XYZ file of C-alpha atoms in Angstrom:
91
model
C 126.269 124.801 130.047
C 123.365 122.982 131.098
C 121.130 120.882 128.907
C 118.429 120.770 131.462
C 118.506 124.623 132.302
C 120.121 126.336 129.219
C 119.146 124.383 126.165
C 115.746 122.384 127.150
C 114.096 125.739 127.473
C 115.539 127.180 124.349
C 114.106 124.373 122.400
C 110.690 124.314 124.230
C 110.092 127.943 123.537
C 111.471 127.596 119.647
C 111.276 124.428 118.376
C 108.964 121.901 119.833
C 105.883 122.847 118.664
C 106.879 121.657 114.941
C 109.598 119.322 116.336
C 107.651 117.342 118.999
C 104.068 118.745 120.283
C 101.940 119.110 117.241
C 103.920 117.212 114.573
C 107.620 115.948 114.303
C 108.979 117.428 111.358
C 111.529 115.468 108.999
C 110.990 112.717 112.288
C 112.837 114.985 114.455
C 111.345 115.214 117.980
C 113.179 117.857 120.355
C 111.382 117.409 123.488
C 113.988 115.353 125.407
C 117.708 114.847 125.387
C 116.882 111.098 124.352
C 114.767 111.982 121.183
C 117.424 114.768 120.200
C 120.080 112.118 119.793
C 117.771 109.612 118.212
C 118.065 112.338 115.212
C 115.502 112.800 112.375
C 115.170 110.905 109.049
C 118.451 112.550 107.698
C 120.363 111.061 110.452
C 122.016 112.609 113.615
C 121.453 116.556 114.154
C 124.026 116.961 116.775
C 127.819 116.347 116.592
C 128.966 116.471 120.351
C 132.006 118.824 120.566
C 131.390 119.900 116.972
C 128.986 122.496 116.738
C 130.245 123.352 113.201
C 129.209 119.869 111.552
C 125.854 119.712 113.744
C 122.925 120.060 111.458
C 120.702 121.612 114.210
C 123.548 124.371 114.840
C 123.683 124.836 110.730
C 119.916 125.245 110.432
C 119.933 127.988 112.963
C 122.648 129.828 112.083
C 121.637 129.969 108.570
C 118.105 131.164 109.245
C 116.297 128.195 108.509
C 115.072 126.982 111.860
C 112.698 128.007 113.418
C 110.669 128.283 110.353
C 107.528 129.667 112.496
C 107.594 131.728 115.356
C 110.245 133.802 116.904
C 113.919 133.283 115.768
C 116.600 132.021 118.139
C 118.314 135.181 119.671
C 122.136 135.576 119.207
C 122.523 134.765 122.941
C 120.514 131.679 122.671
C 122.484 130.324 119.736
C 125.616 130.992 121.346
C 124.306 128.844 124.226
C 123.621 126.139 121.706
C 126.926 126.204 119.970
C 128.663 126.303 123.232
C 126.753 123.373 124.608
C 127.384 121.285 121.555
C 130.923 122.164 121.387
C 131.377 121.289 125.372
C 130.305 117.337 124.298
C 126.233 118.033 124.609
C 126.075 116.446 127.971
C 122.806 115.461 129.237
C 123.519 117.731 132.705
């Protein structure tokens, strides 16, 4: 799974309005790979190779995010899970 080709477009479509463009809720900026790994006020949101322990994944799975707009589709969620489990590489 490619961050640039697969993951960033999902984040751009579903997340960055609240986490980067209009505001950075909880201090989380999802506009770039580097800002994702800077985390939020609550710490890191991605645990490479462990989607189950990644806060970003958990919030999407639980339906808490995105809290505005269209939800992440099951195919998009699977891409995010696969990307994290593959090491969350900047590729």
